[in-house]
PDB file of C-alpha atoms in Angstrom:
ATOM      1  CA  UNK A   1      -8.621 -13.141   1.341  1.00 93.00           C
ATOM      2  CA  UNK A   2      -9.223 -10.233   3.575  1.00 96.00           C
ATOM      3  CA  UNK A   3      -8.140  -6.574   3.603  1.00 97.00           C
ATOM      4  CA  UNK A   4      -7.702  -4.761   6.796  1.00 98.00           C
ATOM      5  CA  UNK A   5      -6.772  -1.087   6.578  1.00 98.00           C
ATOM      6  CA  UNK A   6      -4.414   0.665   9.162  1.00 98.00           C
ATOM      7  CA  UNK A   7      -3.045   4.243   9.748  1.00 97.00           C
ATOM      8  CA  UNK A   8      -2.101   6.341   6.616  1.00 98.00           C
ATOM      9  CA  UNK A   9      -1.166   3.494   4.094  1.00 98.00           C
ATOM     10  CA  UNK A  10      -0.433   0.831   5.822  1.00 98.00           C
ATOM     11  CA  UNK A  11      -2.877  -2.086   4.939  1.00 98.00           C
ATOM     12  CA  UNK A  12      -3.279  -6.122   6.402  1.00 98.00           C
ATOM     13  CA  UNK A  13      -3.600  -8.926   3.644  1.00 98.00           C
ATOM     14  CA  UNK A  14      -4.693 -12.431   5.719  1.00 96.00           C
ATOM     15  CA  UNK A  15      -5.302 -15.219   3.778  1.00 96.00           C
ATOM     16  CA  UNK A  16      -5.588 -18.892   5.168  1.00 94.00           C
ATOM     17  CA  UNK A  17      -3.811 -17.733   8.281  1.00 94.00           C
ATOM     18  CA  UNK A  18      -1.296 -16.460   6.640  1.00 96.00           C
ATOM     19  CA  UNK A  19      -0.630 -12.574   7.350  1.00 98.00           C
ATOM     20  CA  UNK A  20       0.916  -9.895   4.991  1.00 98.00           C
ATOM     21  CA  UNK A  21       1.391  -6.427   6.082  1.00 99.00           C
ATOM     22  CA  UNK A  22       2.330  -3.343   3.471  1.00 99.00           C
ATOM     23  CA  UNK A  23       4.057  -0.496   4.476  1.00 98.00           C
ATOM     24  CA  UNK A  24       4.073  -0.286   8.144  1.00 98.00           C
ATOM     25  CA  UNK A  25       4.662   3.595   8.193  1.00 97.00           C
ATOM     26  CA  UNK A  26       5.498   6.018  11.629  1.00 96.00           C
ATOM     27  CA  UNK A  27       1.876   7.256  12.086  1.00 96.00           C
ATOM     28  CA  UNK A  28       1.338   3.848  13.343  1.00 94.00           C
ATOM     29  CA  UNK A  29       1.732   0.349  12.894  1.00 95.00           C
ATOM     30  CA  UNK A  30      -0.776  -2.535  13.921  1.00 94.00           C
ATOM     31  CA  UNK A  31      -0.171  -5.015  16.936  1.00 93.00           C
ATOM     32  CA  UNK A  32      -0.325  -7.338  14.101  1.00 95.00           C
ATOM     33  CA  UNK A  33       2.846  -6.828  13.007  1.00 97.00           C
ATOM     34  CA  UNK A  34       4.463  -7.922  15.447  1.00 95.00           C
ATOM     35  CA  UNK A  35       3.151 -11.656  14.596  1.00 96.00           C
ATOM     36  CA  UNK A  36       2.837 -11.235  10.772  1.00 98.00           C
ATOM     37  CA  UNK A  37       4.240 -13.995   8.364  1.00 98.00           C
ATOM     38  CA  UNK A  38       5.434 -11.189   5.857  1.00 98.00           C
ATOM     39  CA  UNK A  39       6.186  -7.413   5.249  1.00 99.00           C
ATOM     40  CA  UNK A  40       6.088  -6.094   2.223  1.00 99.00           C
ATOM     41  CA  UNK A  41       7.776  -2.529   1.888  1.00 99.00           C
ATOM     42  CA  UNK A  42       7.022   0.028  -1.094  1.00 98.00           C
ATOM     43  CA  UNK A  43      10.225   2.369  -0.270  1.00 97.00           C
ATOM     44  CA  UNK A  44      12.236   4.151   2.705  1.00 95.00           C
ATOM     45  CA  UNK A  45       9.793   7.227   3.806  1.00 95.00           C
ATOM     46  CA  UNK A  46       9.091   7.652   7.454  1.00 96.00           C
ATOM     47  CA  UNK A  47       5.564   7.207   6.663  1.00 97.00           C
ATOM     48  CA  UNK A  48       5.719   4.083   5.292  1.00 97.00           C
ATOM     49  CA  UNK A  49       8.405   2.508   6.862  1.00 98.00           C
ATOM     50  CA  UNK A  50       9.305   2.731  10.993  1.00 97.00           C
ATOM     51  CA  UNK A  51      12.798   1.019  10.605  1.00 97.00           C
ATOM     52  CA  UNK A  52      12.463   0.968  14.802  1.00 96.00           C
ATOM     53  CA  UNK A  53       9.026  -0.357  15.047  1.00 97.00           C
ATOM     54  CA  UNK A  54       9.685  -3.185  12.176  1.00 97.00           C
ATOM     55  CA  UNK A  55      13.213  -4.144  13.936  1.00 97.00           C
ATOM     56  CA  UNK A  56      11.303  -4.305  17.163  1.00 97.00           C
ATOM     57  CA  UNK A  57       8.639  -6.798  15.372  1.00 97.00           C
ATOM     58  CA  UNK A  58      11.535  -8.629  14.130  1.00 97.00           C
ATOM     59  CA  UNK A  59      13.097  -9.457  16.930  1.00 96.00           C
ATOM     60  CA  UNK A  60      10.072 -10.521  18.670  1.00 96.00           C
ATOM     61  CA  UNK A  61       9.587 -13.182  15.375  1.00 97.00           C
ATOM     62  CA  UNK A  62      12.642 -13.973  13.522  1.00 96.00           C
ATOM     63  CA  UNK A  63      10.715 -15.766  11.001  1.00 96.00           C
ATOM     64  CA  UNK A  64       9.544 -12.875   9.491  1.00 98.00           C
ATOM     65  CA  UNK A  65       9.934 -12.089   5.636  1.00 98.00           C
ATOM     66  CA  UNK A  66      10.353  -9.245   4.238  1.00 98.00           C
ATOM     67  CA  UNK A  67      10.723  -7.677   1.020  1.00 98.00           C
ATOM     68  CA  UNK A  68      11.430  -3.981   0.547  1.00 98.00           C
ATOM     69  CA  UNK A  69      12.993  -1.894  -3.365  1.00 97.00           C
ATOM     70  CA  UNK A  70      16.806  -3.297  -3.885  1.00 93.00           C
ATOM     71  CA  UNK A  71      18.120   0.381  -2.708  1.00 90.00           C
ATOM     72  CA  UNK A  72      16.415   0.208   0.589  1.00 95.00           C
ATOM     73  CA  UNK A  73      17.189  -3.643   1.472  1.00 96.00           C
ATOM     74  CA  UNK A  74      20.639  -2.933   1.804  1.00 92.00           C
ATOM     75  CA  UNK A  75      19.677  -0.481   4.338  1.00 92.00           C
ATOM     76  CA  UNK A  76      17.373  -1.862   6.816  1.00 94.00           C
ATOM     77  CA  UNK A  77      18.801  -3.092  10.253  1.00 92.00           C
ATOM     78  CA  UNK A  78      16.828  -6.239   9.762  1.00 95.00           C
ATOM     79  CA  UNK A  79      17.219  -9.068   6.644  1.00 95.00           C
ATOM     80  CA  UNK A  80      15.446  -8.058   4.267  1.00 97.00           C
ATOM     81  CA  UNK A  81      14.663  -9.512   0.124  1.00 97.00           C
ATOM     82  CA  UNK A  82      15.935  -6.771  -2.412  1.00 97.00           C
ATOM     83  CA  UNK A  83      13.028  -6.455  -5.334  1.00 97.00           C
ATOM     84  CA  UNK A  84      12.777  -4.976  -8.523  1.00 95.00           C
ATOM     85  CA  UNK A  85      10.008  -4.316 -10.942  1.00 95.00           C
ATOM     86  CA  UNK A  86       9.322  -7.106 -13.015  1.00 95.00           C
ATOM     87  CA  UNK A  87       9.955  -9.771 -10.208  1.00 97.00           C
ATOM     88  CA  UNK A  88       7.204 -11.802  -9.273  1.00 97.00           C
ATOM     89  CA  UNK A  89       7.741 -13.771  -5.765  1.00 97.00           C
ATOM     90  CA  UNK A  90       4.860 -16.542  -3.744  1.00 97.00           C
ATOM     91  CA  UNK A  91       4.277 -16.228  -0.039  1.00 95.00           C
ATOM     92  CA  UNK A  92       2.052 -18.053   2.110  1.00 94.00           C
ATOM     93  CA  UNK A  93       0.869 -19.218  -1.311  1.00 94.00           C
ATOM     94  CA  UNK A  94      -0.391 -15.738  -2.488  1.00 96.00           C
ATOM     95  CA  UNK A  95       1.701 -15.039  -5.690  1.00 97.00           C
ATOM     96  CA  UNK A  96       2.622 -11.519  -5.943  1.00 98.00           C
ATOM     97  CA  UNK A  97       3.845  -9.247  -8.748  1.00 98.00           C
ATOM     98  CA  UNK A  98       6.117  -5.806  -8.512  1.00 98.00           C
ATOM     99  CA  UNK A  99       5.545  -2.988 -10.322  1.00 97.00           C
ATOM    100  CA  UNK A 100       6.661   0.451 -10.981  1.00 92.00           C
ATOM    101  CA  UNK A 101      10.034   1.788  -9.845  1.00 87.00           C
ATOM    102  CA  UNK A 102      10.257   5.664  -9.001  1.00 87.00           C
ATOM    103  CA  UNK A 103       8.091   7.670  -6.505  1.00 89.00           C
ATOM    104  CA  UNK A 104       5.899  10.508  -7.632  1.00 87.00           C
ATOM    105  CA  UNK A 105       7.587  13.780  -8.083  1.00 87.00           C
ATOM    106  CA  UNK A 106       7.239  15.994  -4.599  1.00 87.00           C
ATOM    107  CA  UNK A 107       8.808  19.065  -5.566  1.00 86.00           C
ATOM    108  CA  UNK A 108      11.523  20.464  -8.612  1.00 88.00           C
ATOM    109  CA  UNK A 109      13.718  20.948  -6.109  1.00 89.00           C
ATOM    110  CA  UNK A 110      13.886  17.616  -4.190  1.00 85.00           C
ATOM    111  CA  UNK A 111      14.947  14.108  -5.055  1.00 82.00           C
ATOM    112  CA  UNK A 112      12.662  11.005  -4.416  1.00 83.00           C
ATOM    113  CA  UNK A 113      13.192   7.563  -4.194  1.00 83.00           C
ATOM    114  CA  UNK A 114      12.685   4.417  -5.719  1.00 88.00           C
ATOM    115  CA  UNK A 115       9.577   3.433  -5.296  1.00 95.00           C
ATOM    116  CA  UNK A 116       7.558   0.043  -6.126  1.00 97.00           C
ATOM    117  CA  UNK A 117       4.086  -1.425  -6.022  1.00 98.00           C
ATOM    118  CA  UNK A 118       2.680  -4.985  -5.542  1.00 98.00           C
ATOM    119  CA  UNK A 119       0.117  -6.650  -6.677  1.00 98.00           C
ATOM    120  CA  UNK A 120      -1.071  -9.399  -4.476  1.00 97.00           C
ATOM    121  CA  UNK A 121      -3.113 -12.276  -5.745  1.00 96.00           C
ATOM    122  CA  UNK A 122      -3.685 -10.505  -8.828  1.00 95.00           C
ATOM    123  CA  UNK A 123      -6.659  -8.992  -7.428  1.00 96.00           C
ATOM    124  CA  UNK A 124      -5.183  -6.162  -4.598  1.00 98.00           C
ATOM    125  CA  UNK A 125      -3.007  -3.370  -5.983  1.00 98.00           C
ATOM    126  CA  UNK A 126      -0.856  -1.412  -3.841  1.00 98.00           C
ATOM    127  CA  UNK A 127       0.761   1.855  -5.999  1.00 97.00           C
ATOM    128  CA  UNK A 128       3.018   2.733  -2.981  1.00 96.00           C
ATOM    129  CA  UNK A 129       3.473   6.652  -3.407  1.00 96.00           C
ATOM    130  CA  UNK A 130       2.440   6.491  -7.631  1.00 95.00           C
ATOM    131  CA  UNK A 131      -0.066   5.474  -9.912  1.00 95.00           C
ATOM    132  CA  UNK A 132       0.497   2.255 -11.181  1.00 94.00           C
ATOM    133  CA  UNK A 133      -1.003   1.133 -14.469  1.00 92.00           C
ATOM    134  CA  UNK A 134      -2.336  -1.922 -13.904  1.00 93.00           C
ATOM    135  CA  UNK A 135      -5.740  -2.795 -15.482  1.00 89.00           C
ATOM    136  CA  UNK A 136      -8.736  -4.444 -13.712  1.00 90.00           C
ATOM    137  CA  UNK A 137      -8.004  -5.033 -10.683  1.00 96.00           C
ATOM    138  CA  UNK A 138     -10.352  -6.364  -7.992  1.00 97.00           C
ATOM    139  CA  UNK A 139      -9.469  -3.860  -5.184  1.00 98.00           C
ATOM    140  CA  UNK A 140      -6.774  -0.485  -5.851  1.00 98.00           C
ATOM    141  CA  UNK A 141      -5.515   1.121  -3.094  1.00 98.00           C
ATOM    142  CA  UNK A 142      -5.421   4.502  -4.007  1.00 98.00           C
ATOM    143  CA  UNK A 143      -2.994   7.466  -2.600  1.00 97.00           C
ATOM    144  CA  UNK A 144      -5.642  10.091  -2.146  1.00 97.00           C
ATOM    145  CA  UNK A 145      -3.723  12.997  -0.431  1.00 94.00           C
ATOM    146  CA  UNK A 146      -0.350  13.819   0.319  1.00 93.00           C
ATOM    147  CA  UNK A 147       2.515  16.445  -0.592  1.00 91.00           C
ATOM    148  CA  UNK A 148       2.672  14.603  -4.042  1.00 93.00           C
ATOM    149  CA  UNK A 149      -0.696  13.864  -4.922  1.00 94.00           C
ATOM    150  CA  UNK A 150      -3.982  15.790  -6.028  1.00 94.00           C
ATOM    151  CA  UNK A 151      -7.552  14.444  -6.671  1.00 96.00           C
ATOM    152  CA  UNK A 152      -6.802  15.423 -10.589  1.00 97.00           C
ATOM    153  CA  UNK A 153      -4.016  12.760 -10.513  1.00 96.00           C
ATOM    154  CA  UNK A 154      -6.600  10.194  -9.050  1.00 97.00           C
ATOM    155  CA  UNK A 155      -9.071  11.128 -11.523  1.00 98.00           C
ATOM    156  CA  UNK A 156      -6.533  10.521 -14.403  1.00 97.00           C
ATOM    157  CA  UNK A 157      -5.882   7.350 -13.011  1.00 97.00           C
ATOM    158  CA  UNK A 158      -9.421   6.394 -12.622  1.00 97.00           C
ATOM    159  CA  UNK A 159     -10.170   7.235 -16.156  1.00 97.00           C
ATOM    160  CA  UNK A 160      -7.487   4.992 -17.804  1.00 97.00           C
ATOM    161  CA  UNK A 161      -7.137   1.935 -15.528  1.00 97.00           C
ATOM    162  CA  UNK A 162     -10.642   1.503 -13.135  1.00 97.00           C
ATOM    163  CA  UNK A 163     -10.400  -0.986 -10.898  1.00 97.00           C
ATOM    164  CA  UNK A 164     -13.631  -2.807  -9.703  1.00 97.00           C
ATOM    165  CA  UNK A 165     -13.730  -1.059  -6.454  1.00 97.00           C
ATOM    166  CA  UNK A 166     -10.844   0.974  -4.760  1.00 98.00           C
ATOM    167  CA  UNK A 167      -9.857   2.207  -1.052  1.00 98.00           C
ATOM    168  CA  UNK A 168      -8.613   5.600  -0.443  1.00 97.00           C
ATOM    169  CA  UNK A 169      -5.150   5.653   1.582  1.00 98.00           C
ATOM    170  CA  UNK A 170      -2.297   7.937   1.769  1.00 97.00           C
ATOM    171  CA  UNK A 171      -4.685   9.831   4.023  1.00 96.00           C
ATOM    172  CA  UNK A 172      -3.058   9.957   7.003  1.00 94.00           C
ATOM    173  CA  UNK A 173      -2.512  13.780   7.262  1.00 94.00           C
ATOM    174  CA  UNK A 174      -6.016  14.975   6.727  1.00 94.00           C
ATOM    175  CA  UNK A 175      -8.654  15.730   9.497  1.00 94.00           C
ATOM    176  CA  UNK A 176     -12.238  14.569  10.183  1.00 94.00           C
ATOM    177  CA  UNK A 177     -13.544  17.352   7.458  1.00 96.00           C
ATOM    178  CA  UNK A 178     -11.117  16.453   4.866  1.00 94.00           C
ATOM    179  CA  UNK A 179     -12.217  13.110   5.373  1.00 94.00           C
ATOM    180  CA  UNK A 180     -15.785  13.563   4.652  1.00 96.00           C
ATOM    181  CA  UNK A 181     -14.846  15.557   1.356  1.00 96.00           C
ATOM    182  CA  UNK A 182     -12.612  13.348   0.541  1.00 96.00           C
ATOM    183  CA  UNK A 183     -15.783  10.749   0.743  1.00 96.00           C
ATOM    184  CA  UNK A 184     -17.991  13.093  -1.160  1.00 97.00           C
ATOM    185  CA  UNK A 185     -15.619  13.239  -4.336  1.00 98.00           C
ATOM    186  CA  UNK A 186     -13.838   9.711  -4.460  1.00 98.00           C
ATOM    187  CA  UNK A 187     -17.815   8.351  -4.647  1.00 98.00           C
ATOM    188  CA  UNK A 188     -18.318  10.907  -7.508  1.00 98.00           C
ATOM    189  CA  UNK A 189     -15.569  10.074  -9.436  1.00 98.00           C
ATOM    190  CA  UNK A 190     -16.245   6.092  -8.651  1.00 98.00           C
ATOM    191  CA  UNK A 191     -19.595   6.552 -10.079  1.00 98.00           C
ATOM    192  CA  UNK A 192     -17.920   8.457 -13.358  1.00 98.00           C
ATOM    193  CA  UNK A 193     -15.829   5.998 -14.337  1.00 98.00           C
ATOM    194  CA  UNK A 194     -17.192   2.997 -13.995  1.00 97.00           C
ATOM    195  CA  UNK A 195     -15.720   1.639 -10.088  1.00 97.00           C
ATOM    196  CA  UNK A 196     -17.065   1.340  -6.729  1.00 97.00           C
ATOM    197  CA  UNK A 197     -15.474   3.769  -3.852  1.00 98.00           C
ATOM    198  CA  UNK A 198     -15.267   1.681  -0.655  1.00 97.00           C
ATOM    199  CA  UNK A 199     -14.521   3.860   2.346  1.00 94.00           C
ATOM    200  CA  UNK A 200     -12.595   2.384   4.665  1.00 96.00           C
ATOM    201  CA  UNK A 201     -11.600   3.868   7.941  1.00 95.00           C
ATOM    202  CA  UNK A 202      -8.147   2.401   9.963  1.00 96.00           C
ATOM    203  CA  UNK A 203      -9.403  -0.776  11.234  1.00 96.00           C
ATOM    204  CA  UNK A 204     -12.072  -1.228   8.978  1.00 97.00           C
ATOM    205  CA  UNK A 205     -11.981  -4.288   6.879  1.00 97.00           C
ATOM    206  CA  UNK A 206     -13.631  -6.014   3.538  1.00 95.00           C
ATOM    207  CA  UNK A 207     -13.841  -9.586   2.975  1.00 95.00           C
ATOM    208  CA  UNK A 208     -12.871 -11.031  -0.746  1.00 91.00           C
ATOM    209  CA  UNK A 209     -13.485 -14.666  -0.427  1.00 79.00           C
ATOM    210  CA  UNK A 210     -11.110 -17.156  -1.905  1.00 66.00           C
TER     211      UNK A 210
END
C-alpha cells in the first residue's frame, strides 16, 4: 500500500493497482484523478472538494466511486455514496471504516459542516478537518494549520492517541518558512510522545508494503 501526498490535504492511496484519492480540494488536484478507481470525500469545503474538477474527472471515467458525508451526497453534480459514521464499506479490496461526524469549530459566529474521517486498511487515518480518536494507527494524517487548527490541538491529540508515524497536511496555506517551522516542531512533539514525524512534501510518497 502506498501513500502519495498532494496539495493541501488531498492524499493518493494505491494498492494492487487499485487507486483511492481523499479529498481532492481547489488548491489542486492530481492528474491522477482523473483515472482513479475511487474518491473518498471528508465534507463540502472548497479546499477539499472542487465539485468542477471532480465532475470533470467523472466524466472522463464513469466508473468512478465515490463516497462523500450523507449531507453532501445529495449535493454533488456527480453520483455519489451517502456515509455516516459507523459505516464500514470495501473497495478495491481495502476495507475502510468512517469516523467522526462534525468539523472542528472555526469561529462562534459561523456554522460548520458535517464532517467525517476514514480509516483505510486499518492502518491510514484521515481526520478530515478534526481530530479523530482512533488509537494506533500505522500512518495519521494530521491537519497541522488552518483557520481551525493550532499546534496545541495537535499536541493534545498526539498525547492521547499516537500513531506510529504521522504526515502533516492541512498545510496548504502556509509558505516556505512556515513550512520549515512547522518541520522543526511536529519532529519535537513526534519525539515527545512516542511517534515518528514523516515530512512529506506534495508529491512525495512512502511505501507501506502489503
Amino acid at each position: 500500500m502506498k501513500i502519495t501526498r498532494h496539495l493541501h490535504a488531498c492524499v493518493e492511496i494505491n494498492h494492487h493497482g487499485y487507486t483511492l484519492i481523499i479529498d481532492p480540494g481547489s488548491f489542486g488536484v492530481p492528474e491522477s484523478l482523473a483515472s482513479a478507481d475511487a474518491v473518498l470525500i471528508t465534507h463540502g469545503h472548497p479546499d477539499h472538494l472542487d465539485q468542477q474538477a471532480l465532475l470533470r474527472a467523472h466524466r472522463t471515467n464513469p466508473g468512478m466511486v465515490i463516497y462523500a458525508p450523507a449531507f453532501l451526497a445529495d449535493e454533488l453534480p456527480v453520483e455519489a455514496h451517502a456515509v455516516d459514521h459507523g459505516q464500514s464499506f470495501t473497495i478495491g479490496g481495502i476495507p475502510i471504516e468512517v469516523v467522526g461526524s462534525k468539523h472542528a469549530m472555526i469561529t462562534h459566529t459561523q456554522d460548520v459542516p458535517e464532517n467525517i474521517g476514514y480509516l483505510i486498511g486499518g492502518r491510514i487515518l484521515h481526520p478530515g478537518d478534526n481530530f479523530q480518536p482512533i488509537r494506533d494507527v500505522d500512518v495519521a494524517l494530521v491537519p497541522v494549520n488552518g483557520p481551525w487548527v493550532k499546534m496545541l490541538d495537535v499536541e493534545a491529540w498526539l498525547k492521547k492517541f499516537p500513531p506510529k508515524h504521522f504526515v502533516g497536511i492541512h498545510d496548504g496555506i502556509v509558505n516556505e518558512h512556515g513550512l520549515a517551522i512547522n518541520t522543526k516542531i511536529l519532529t519535537l512533539l513526534a519525539d515527545k510522545y512516542g511517534s515518528t514525524y514523516l515530512p512529506l512534501a506534495p508529491g512525495d510518497s512512502l511505501d507501506l508494503g502489503v
